Structure formats: C-alpha cells, structure tokens
Coordinates of C-alpha atoms and ligand atoms in Angstrom, one line a residue:
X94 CA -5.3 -10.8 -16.5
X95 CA -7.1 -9.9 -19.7
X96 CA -8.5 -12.3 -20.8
X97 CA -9.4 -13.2 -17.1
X98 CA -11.4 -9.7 -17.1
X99 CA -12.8 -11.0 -21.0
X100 CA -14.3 -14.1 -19.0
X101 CA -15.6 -12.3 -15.9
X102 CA -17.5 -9.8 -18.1
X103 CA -19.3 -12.8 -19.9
X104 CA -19.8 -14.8 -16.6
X105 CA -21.4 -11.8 -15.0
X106 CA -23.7 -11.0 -18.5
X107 CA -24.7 -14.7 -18.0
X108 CA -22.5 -16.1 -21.0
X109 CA -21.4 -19.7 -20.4
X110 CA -17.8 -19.4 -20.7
X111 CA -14.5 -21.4 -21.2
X112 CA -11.5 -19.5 -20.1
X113 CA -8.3 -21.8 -21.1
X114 CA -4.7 -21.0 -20.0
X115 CA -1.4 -23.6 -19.9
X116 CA 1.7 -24.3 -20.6
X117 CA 3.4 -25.5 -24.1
X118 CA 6.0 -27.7 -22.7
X119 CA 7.8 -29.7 -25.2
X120 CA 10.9 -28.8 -27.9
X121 CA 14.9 -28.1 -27.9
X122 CA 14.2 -24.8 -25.8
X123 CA 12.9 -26.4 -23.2
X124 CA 15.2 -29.1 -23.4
X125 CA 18.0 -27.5 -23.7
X126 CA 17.1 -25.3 -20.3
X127 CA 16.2 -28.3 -18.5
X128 CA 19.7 -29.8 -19.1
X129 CA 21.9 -26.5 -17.9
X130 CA 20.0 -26.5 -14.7
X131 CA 20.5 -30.5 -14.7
X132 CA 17.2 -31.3 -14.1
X133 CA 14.7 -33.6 -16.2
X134 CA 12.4 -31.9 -18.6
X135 CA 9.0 -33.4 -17.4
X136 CA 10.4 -32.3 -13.6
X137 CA 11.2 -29.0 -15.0
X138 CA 7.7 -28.4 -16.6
X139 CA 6.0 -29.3 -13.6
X140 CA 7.7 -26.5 -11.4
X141 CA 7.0 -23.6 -14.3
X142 CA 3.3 -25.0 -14.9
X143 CA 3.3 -25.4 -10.9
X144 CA 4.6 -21.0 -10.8
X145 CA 2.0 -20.1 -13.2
X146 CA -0.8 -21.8 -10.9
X147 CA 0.5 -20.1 -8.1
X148 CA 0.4 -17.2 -9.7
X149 CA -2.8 -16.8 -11.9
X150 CA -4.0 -17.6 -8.1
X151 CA -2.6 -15.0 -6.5
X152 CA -3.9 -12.6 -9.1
X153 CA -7.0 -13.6 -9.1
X154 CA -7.4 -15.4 -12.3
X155 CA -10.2 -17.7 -12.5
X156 CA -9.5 -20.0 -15.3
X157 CA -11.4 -23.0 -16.3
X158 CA -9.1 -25.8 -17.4
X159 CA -5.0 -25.5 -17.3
X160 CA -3.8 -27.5 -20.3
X161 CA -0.4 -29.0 -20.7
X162 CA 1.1 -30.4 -23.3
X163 CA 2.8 -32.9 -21.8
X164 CA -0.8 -34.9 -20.8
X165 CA -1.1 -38.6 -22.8
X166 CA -4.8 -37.0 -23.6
X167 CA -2.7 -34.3 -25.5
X168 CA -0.5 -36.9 -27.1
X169 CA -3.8 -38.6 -28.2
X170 CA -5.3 -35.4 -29.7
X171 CA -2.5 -35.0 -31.6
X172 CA -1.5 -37.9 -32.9
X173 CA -5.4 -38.1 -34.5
X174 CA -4.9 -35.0 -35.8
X175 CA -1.6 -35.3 -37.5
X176 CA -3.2 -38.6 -39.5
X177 CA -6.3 -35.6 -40.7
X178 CA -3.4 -33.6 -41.8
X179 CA -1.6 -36.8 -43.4
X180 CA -5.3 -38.5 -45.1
X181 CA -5.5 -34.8 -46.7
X182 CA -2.1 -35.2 -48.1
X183 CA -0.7 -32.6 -46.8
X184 CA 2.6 -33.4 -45.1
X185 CA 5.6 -34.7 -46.7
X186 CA 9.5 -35.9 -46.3
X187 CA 12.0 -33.6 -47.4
X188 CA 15.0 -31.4 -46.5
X189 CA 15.3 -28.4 -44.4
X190 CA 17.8 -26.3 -44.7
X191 CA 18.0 -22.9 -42.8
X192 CA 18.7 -20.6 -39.5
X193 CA 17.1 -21.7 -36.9
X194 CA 16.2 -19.6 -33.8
X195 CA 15.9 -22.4 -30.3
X196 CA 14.2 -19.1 -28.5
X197 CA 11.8 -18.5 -31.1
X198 CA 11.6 -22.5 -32.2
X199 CA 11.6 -20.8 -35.5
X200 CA 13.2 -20.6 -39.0
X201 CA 14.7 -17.4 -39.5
X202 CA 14.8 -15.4 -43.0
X203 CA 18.7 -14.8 -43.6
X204 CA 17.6 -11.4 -44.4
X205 CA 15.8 -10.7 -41.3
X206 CA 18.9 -11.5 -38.8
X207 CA 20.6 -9.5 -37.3
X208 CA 24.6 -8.6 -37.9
X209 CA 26.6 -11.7 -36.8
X210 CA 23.4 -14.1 -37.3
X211 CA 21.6 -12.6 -33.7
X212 CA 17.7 -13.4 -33.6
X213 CA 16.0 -10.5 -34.1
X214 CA 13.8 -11.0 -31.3
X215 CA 16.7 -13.1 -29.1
X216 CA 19.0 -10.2 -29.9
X217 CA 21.7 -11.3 -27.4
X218 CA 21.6 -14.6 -29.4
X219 CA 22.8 -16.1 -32.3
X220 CA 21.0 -18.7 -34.5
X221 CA 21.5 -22.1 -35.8
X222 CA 22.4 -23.2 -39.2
X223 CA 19.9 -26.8 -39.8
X224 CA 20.3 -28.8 -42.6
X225 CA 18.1 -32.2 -42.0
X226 CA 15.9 -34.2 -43.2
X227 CA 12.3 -32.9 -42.0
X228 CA 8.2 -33.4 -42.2
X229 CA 6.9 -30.2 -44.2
X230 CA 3.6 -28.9 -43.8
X231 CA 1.8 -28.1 -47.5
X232 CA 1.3 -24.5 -46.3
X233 CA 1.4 -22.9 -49.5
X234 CA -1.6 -24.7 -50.4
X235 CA -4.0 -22.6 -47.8
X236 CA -2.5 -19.3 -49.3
X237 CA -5.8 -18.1 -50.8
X238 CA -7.9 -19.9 -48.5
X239 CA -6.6 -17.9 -45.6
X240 CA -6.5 -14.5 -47.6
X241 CA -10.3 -15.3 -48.9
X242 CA -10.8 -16.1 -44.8
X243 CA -9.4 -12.6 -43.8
X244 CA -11.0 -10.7 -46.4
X245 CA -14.6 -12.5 -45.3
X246 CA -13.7 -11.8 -41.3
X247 CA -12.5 -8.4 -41.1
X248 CA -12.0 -9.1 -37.2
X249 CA -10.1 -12.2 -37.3
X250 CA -7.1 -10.8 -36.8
X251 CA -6.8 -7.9 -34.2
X252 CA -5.8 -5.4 -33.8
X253 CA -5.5 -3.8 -37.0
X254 CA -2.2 -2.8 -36.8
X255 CA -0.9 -6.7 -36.7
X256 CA -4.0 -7.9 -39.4
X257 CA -1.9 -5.6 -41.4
X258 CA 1.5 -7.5 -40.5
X259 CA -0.7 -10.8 -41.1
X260 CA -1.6 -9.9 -44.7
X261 CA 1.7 -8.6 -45.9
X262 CA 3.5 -11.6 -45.0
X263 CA 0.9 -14.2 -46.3
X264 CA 0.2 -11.9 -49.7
X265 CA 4.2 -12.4 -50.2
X266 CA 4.0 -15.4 -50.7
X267 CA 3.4 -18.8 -48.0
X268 CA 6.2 -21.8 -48.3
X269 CA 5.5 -25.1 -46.4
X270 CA 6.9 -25.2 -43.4
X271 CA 8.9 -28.1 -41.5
X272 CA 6.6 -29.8 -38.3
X273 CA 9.4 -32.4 -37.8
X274 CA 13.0 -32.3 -36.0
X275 CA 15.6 -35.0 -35.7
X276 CA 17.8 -35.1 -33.3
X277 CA 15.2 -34.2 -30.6
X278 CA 13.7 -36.5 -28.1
X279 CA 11.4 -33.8 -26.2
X280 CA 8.3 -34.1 -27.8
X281 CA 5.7 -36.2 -29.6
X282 CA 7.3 -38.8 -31.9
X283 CA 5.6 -38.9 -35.3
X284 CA 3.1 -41.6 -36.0
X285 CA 5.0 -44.5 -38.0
X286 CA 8.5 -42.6 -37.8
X287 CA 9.3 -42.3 -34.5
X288 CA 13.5 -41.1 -35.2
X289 CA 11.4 -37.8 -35.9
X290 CA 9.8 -35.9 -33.2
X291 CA 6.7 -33.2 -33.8
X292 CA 7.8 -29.9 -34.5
X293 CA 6.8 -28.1 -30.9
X294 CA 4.5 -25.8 -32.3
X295 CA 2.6 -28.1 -34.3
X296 CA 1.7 -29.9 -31.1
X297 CA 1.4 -26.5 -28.7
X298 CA -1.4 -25.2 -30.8
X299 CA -3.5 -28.4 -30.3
X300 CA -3.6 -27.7 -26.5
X301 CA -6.1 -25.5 -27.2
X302 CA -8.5 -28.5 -28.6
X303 CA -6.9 -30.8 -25.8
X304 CA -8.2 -28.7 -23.4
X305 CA -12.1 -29.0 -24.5
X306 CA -11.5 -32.2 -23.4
X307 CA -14.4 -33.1 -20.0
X308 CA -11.9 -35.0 -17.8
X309 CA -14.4 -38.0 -18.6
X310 CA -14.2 -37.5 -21.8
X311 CA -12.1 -40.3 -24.6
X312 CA -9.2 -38.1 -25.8
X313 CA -10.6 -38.2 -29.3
X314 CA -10.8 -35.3 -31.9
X315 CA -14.3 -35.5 -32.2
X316 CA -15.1 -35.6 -28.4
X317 CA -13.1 -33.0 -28.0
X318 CA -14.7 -30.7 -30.6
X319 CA -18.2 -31.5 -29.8
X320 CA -18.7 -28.5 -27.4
X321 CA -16.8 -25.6 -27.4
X322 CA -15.4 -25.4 -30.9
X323 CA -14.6 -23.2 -32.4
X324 CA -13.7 -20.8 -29.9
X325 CA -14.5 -17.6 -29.8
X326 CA -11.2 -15.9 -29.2
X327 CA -7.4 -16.6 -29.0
X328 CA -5.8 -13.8 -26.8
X329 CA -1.8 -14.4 -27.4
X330 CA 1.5 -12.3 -27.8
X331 CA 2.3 -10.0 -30.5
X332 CA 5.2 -12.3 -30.7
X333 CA 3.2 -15.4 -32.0
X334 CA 1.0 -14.1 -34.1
X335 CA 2.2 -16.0 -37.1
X336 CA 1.7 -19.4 -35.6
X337 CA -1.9 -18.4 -34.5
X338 CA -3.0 -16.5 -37.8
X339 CA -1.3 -18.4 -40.4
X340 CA -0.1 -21.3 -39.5
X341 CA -2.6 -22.6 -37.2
X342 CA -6.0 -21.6 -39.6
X343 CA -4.3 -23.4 -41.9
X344 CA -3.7 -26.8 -39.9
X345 CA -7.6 -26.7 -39.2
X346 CA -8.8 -25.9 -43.1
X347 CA -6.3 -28.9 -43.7
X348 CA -8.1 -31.1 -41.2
X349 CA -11.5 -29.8 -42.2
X350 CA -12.3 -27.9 -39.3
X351 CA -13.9 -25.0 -38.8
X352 CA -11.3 -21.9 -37.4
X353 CA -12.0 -19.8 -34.2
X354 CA -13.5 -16.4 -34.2
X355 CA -10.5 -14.4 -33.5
X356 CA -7.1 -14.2 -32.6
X357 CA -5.7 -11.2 -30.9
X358 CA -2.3 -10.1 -30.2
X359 CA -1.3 -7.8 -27.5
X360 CA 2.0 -6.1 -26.7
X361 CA 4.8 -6.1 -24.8
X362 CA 5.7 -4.6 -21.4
X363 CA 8.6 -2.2 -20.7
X364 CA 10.0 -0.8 -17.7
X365 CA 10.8 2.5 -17.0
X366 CA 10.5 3.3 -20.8
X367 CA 13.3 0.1 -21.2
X368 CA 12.7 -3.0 -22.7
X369 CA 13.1 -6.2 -19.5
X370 CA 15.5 -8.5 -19.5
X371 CA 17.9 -10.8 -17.4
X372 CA 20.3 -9.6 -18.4
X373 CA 19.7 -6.0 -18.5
X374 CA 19.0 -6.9 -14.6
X375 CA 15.3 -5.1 -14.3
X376 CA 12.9 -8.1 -15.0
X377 CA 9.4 -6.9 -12.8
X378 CA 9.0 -10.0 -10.5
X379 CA 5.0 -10.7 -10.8
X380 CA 4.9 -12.8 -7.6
X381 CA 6.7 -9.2 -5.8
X382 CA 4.2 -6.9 -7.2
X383 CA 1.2 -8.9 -5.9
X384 CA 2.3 -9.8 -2.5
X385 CA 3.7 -5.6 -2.2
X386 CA 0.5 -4.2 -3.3
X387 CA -2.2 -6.7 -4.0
X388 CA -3.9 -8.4 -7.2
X389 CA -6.7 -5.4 -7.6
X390 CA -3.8 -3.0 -7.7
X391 CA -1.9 -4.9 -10.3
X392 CA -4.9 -5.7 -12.3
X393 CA -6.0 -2.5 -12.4
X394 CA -3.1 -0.8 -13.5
X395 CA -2.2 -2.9 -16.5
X396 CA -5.8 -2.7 -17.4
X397 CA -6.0 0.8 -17.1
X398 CA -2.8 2.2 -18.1
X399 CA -1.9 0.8 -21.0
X400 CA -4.1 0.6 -24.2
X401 CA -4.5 -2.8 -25.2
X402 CA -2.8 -4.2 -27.9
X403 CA -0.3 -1.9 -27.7
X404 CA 3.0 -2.1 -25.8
X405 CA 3.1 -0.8 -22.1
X406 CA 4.9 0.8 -19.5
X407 CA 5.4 -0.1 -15.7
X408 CA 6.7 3.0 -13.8
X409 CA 6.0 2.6 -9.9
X410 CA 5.7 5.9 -9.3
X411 CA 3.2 6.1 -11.9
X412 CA 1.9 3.0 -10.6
X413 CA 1.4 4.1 -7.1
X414 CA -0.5 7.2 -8.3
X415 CA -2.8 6.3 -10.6
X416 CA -3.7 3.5 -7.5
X417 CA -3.8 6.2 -5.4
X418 CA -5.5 9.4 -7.6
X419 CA -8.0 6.6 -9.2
X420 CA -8.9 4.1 -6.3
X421 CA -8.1 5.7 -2.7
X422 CA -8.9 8.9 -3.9
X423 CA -11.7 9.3 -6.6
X424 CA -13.7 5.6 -5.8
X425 CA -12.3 4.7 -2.1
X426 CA -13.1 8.3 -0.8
X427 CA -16.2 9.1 -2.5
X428 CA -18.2 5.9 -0.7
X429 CA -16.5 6.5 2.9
X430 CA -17.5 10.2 2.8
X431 CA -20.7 9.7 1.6
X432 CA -21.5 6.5 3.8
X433 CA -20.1 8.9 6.7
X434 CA -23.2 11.5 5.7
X435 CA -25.6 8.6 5.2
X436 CA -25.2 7.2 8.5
X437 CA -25.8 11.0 10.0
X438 CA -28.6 12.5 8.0
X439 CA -30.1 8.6 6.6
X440 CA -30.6 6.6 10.0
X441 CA -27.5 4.3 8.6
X442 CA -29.2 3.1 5.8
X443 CA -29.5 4.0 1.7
X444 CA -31.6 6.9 1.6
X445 CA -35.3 6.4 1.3
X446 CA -36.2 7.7 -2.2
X447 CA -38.6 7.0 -4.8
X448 CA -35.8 6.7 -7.8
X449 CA -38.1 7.6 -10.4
X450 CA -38.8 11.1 -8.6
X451 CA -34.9 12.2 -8.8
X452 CA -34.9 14.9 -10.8
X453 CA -33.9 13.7 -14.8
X454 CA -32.0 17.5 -14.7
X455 CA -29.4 16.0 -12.2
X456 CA -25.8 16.5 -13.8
X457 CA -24.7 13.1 -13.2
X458 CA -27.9 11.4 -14.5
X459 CA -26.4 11.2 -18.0
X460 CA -23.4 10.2 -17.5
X461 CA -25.1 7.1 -15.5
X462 CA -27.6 6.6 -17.6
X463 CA -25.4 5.3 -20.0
X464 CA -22.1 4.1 -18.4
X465 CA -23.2 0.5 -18.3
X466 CA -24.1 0.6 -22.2
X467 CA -20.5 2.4 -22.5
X468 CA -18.7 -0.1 -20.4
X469 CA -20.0 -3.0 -21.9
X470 CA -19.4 -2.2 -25.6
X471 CA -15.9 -1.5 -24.3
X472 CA -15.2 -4.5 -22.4
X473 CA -16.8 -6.9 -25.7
X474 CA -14.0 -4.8 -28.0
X475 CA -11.6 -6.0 -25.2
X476 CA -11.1 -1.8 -24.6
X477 CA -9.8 -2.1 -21.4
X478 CA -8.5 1.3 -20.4
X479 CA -11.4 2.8 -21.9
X480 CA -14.1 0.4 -20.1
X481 CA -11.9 1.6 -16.6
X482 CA -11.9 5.2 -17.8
X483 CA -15.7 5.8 -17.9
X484 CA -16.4 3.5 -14.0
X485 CA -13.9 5.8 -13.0
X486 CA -15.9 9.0 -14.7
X487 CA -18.8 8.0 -12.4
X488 CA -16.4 8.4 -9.2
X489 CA -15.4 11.9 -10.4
X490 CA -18.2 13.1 -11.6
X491 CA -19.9 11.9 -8.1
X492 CA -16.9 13.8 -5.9
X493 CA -18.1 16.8 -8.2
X494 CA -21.5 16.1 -7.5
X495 CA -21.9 16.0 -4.0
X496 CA -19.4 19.6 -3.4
X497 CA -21.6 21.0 -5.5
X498 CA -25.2 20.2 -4.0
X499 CA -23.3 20.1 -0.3
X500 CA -26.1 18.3 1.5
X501 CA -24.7 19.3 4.9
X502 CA -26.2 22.6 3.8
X503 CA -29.4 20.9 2.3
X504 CA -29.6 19.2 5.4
X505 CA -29.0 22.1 7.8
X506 CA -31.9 23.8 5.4
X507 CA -34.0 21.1 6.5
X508 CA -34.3 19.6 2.6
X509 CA -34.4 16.2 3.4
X510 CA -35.9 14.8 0.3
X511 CA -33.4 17.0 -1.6
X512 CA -30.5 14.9 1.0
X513 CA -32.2 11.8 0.5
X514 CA -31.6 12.5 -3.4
X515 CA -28.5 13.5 -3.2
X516 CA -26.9 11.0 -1.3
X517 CA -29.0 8.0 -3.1
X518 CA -27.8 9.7 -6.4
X519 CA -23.8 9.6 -5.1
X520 CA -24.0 5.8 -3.9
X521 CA -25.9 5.0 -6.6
X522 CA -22.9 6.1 -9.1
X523 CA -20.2 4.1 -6.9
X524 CA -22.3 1.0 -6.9
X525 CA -22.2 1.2 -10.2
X526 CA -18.7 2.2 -10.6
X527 CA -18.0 -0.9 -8.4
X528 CA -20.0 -3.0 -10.9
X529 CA -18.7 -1.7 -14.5
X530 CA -15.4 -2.4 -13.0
X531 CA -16.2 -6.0 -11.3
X532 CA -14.0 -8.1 -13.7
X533 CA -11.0 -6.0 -13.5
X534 CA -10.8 -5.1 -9.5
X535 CA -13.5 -7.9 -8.4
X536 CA -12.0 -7.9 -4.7
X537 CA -12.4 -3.8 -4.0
X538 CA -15.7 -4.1 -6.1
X539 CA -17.0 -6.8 -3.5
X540 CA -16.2 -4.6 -0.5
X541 CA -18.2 -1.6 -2.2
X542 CA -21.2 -4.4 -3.0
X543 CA -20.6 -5.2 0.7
X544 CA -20.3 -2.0 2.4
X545 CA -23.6 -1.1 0.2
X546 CA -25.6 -3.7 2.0
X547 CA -25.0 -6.4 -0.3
X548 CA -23.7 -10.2 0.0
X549 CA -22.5 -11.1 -3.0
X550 CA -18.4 -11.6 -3.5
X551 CA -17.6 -11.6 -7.3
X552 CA -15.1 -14.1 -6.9
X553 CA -18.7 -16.5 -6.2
X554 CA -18.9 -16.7 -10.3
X555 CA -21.8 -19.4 -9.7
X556 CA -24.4 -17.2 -8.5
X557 CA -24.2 -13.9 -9.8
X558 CA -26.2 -13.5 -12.5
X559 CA -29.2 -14.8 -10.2
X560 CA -28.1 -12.5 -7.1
X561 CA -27.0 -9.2 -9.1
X562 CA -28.0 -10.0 -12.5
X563 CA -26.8 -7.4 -15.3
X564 CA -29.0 -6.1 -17.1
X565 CA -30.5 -4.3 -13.6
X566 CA -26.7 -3.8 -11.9
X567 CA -25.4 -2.5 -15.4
X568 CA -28.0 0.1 -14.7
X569 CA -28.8 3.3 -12.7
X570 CA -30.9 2.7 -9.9
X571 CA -30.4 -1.0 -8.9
X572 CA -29.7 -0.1 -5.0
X573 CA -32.6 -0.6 -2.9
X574 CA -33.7 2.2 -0.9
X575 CA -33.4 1.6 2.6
X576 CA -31.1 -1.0 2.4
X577 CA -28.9 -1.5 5.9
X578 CA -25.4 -0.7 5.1
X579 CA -22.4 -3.1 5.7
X580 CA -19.2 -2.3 8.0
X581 CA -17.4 0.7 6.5
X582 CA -13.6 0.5 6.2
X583 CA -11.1 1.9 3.2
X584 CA -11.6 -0.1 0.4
X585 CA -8.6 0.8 -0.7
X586 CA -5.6 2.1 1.6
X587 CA -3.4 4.7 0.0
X588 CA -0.2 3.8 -0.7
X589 CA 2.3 6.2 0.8
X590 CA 6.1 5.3 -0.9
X591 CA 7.1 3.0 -3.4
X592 CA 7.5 -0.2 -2.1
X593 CA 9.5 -2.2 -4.6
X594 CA 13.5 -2.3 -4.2
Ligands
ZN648 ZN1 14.5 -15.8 -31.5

C-alpha cells in the first residue's frame, strides 16, 4: 500500500514511474512447505503469487510488473550475473559451517540465538546446525566501499534508526558469506556445478533487475539495465534489511553496477498491542478487512495511523473511529452539508466567484495556501501520516469555517457575494483535501472529484496529469466557478459496530 501511494504521488506529479512488486519463490523454506502440504513447489508458488494478485487488486494497488523468480527470464538474469560476480573473482569453494535459520534462509550468530538454539526472529523455532561444502561470496572485500557509500549518501539507508543498525553491523567487521546450498534442488543450479544450487537470496534480489525486463525484451543484463536502473527506491521489511543494504550493494559494486537510490525499511504490524501469529491464533486476514470495510478504509488507516517506518498497531475499534471521526465525519460531512447549501442559495452549481476577490484575511486561506506544498514534501519523504494529517486539516479547518461565517445567516442577510465566498472557499478546501489525499484513498477522492463536477477517476492513471494536472489541483482555487455539480451521495458511510469476528 505504500509504496502504491509512493507511485500514485509521482504518476499524478507527471513522473514516469515503475512500481515493482513479486514473489521470491525458490529455497528450503519453500520447499520444505510445499512438501508438508504434499503439493509441488512450482504449483505451490503459483497459488501464493496467484493470493497476492488478488489481493494488491482488491486494495487497489496499481503495480506495474509482478516479478517471480521462478520465470526462465529470471534464471537468465541470474545466471549472467553470477559469471560478473565470478569474472571479478569474487566467489569461491569452501566450507560452511554454522546455524542455520530455514525461516530466515539465514546464518545465525551462536551468540544471537536464543536459549535452546530458537531463531530470534522464528522464536517458536529452533535452527539448524550446516556443515557443507558451499559457494562464498568475497563480501569482506566491499567493507569500505559500502561504508565510503553510506558516508557519501546520507539517505541510502532509511530511516535513520535502521542506517544506524546498518553501520554497526558492517563497521564490526563484514565475512563472506555462502550463495550456495547442497542438498537442495529448489532453485537455480550454479553455472558449471550444478550438485549446488543458488543460495535463495542471491537469486531473490535479482528479481528486481528481472523485472526491468520489456516482455520483448532478450533476458540479458544489459537489456535489462538499459532503462530503469538504478532505481530509485527499495521499500522492504525491517526484517531484510541486511540483504538489501549490505549484501545486495555489494553484489552490484562486485558486478560493476551502479546501486539504487535508497532502500527503506519499514516495521512490523501488531494487533491489539500483541505481536500476530498462527499460532498465537490472531493473524488479521487482509482479504477480511477489505471485503468488511473496503480498500480506502484499509488504506487509509495504515497510512494514517501508524508513522512509517515504525511498527504499528491494528485495533478495530480504533480503526472504526478514526474511519469514522476522519472520513464520514470531518471530509464525508463537510462536502454533503455544504453541497446541500450550494444547491439552495447557488442554483446547484459551484458558487460564482471571482477567486482572486476572496478576501486574503479568510482564516482558512493559509492553511490552503500551502497544504499542497506541505503534502507533497511529505509524501516525497514517504511521511505518510503526516501528508494525511494536514488533507485532513483542510476538512477541519473547513467544518470550523463555515459554523463560524454561518451563511444561512449571510444568506438570510441578503450577502450573497459574501455566501458565494463562503461556500466556494469550503468546496474549494475539500477539493483539495480530496486531491492531497488521491494516492492514499483514490476511490473516496474520485467521488469528491465527481460530486464537484468533475470526470476524472484516479484509478484512470493515464490521463491525469492532462485532465487535473498538479501543479493547478495541488493548489487553492483550481475549481471552476459555476461548475454543475455531480449526484451527491455519502462518500463515505459511517461505520456503526465492528464488523470483524
Ligand atoms: Zn529465523
């Protein structure tokens, strides 16, 4: 959802864009799962990569390319890649021994387990001890070049909190690291050794060059690098940082290429203040939540409630109020009562105003003056709760507005240019409240657009910048004045109880 919101932001300032998503699909995890449900592996990675489609639909997501690892292009990519890695002289034969996490597909410090030999991540399970002749990956070598690299590009790593984590680990020291498993037939067999098979992450990070791959396109290295690298941003797990900061930057300066902008980690969700879990029996079914309350709802609330970066909470009662307080309430209410006045005292249209003439004194003018400015910066540092937080200022600040000036008193008075102001000004802040908050509710923002007169849907990606470009809708007084209005209805219907068992 974030990084769907990251693209839509760009889309809408005219950006071309490349929004990747997919599924890593190969190593002894996966292997292992597929056998306990008795299934083949390629069959089990098409139903998961099949759930994720389904679902990034029904939320809305609008992704460019889906990339799995288990395409022959992929296979191709790799294999070109790993002979870079091997011209370089950078991978060797030798023997790993160690505790091996399947969960993780990770080598485990002995001194960072657990009592009884538990993951500390996986902390219902217990390692593996490995002792096997493996591929190693001359990591050591990049130490310095990857400090020099974060000391150059303060925002490489973000947010600060895990560049800190990054550094301390690499300062202490980097060993190579194995990218081989025997014993394994899940995966892509190593060029000219095919008994060993790639370790799964050295593969999995390459999905991301796979998939800059135009489906015409030869699967080569160069083809697929001729575009879109390097990429501006990897928007990953707190969990796999490591693989992304370190290991992976260090794979590209190996094969000579150039590394992406930034990789950012983000946290993990809890419910009801507890961590989720299977076992613990109260895992949030995604697929639940959407078809219960809708993909704006869900969006929204995640965006909005939980700082990003950071780990967050879902409460449903908090859930259900925030929808309720910030969209039915402050956005949803604010348009129907005004559109109600509009149609009264307007003739049914927006208010017939010269916008220069309302009065730069207005209380609200400020505050819309520079909301797009606000919002923007916000959404570019991927501040998504803050970006939400000042759309939503324009709703309050608009409810506040029009009790204050009470144009069924101005109106009564016969004031009608001071009506016609006040009204304008009020629609005016929901349009663009609707606008600054596009990429994270673009389905409730369309019926605002709609109900306003307009025929755009943001979901149309293609043709917004022409129809509603930004730099006018980013801005106070893009709504044309005497513009017919649309059908009003809610935009948002309250919720009443929770709905979730
Ligand atoms: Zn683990």
């Amino acid at each position: 959802m974030a990084a769907d919101v990251i693209a839509r932001f760009h889309r809408l300032q005219g950006d071309d864009v490349l929004l990747i998503t997919g599924t890593d699909e190969h190593g002894q995890k996966i292997q292992r799962t597929a056998e306990q449900l008795n299934r083949d592996p390629q069959a089990h990675c098409d139903e998961i990569a099949a759930g994720f489609q389904d679902l990034w639909a029904r939320l809305d997501i609008q992704y460019d390319r889906f990339s799995r690892t288990t395409s022959d292009r992929h296979t191709a990519i790799v294999k070109e890649f790993f002979q870079r890695v091997w011209d370089k002289g950078d991978i060797y034969l030798g023997q790993q021994k160690g505790w091996y996490c399947v969960d993780c597909e990770e080598f485990k410090e002995e001194r960072d387990l657990l009592p009884e030999k538990f993951c500390p991540i996986h902390t219902n399970r217990g390692v593996e001890w490995r002792d096997e002749e493996n591929y190693f990956f001359r990591l050591s070598r990049y130490q310095q070049q990857l400090l020099e690299h974060y000391a150059a590009h303060p925002d490489f790593i973000l947010p600060e909190s895990r560049r800190n984590e990054v550094l301390n680990f690499v300062k202490q020291g980097l060993q190579d690291f194995s990218i081989s498993r025997i014993n394994l037939d899940w995966g892509i067999p190593v060029p000219d050794n095919p008994k060993h098979t790639l370790y799964v992450w050295f593969d999995a990070l390459l999905a991301y060059v796979t998939a800059l791959l135009d489906s015409e396109d030869e699967p080569t290295l160069d083809n697929a690098l001729s575009k879109w690298w390097p990429v501006n941003l990897h928007l990953i797990g707190k969990d796999i940082l490591r693989f992304h900061a370190v290991y992976w930057p260090a794979m590209l300066l190996s094969a000579g290429l150039p590394l992406p902008g930034a990789v950012f980690g983000h946290g993990f969700l809890t419910k009801d203040g507890q961590k989720m879990g299977k076992t613990l029996g109260n895992t949030l079914d995604p697929f639940e939540l959407v078809e219960q309350y809708g993909a704006d709802a869900v969006r929204y609330y995640f965006l909005k409630e939980i700082e990003f970066g950071k780990d967050g909470d879902f409460n449903e009662t908090r859930f259900v109020n925030i929808l309720n307080a910030d969209l039915a309430n402050d956005l949803g209410n604010l348009l129907n009562r005004t559109l109600k006045m509009a149609v009264k005292y307007c003739d049914g249209k927006v208010p017939v105003v010269e916008v220069k003439d309302i009065p730069e004194t207005l209380s609200v003018l400020e505050l819309a003056q520079t909301a797009g400015h606000d919002v923007a910066e916000a959404y570019r540092n991927l501040q998504f709760s803050t970006a939400c937080g000042i759309a939503l200022s324009l709703a309050r600040a608009g409810n506040k507005f029009i009790d204050e000036q009470a144009p069924w008193s101005q109106y009564k008075a016969g004031n009608l240019v001071q009506v016609n102001q006040t009204l304008y000004a009020v629609l005016e802040m929901v349009r663009l409240a609707a606008y600054l908050l596009a990429p994270v509710v673009p389905t409730l923002s369309t019926k605002i657009y709609q109900q306003l007169g307009y025929t755009i849907h943001f979901n149309q990606i293609e043709s917004l910048t022409q129809t509603i470009p930004f730099e006018i809708h980013s801005r106070w007084g893009a709504l044309p004045p005497g513009q017919n209005f649309g059908r009003p209805e809610p935009i948002f219907q309250k919720i009443l109880t929770p709905q979730l068992v």
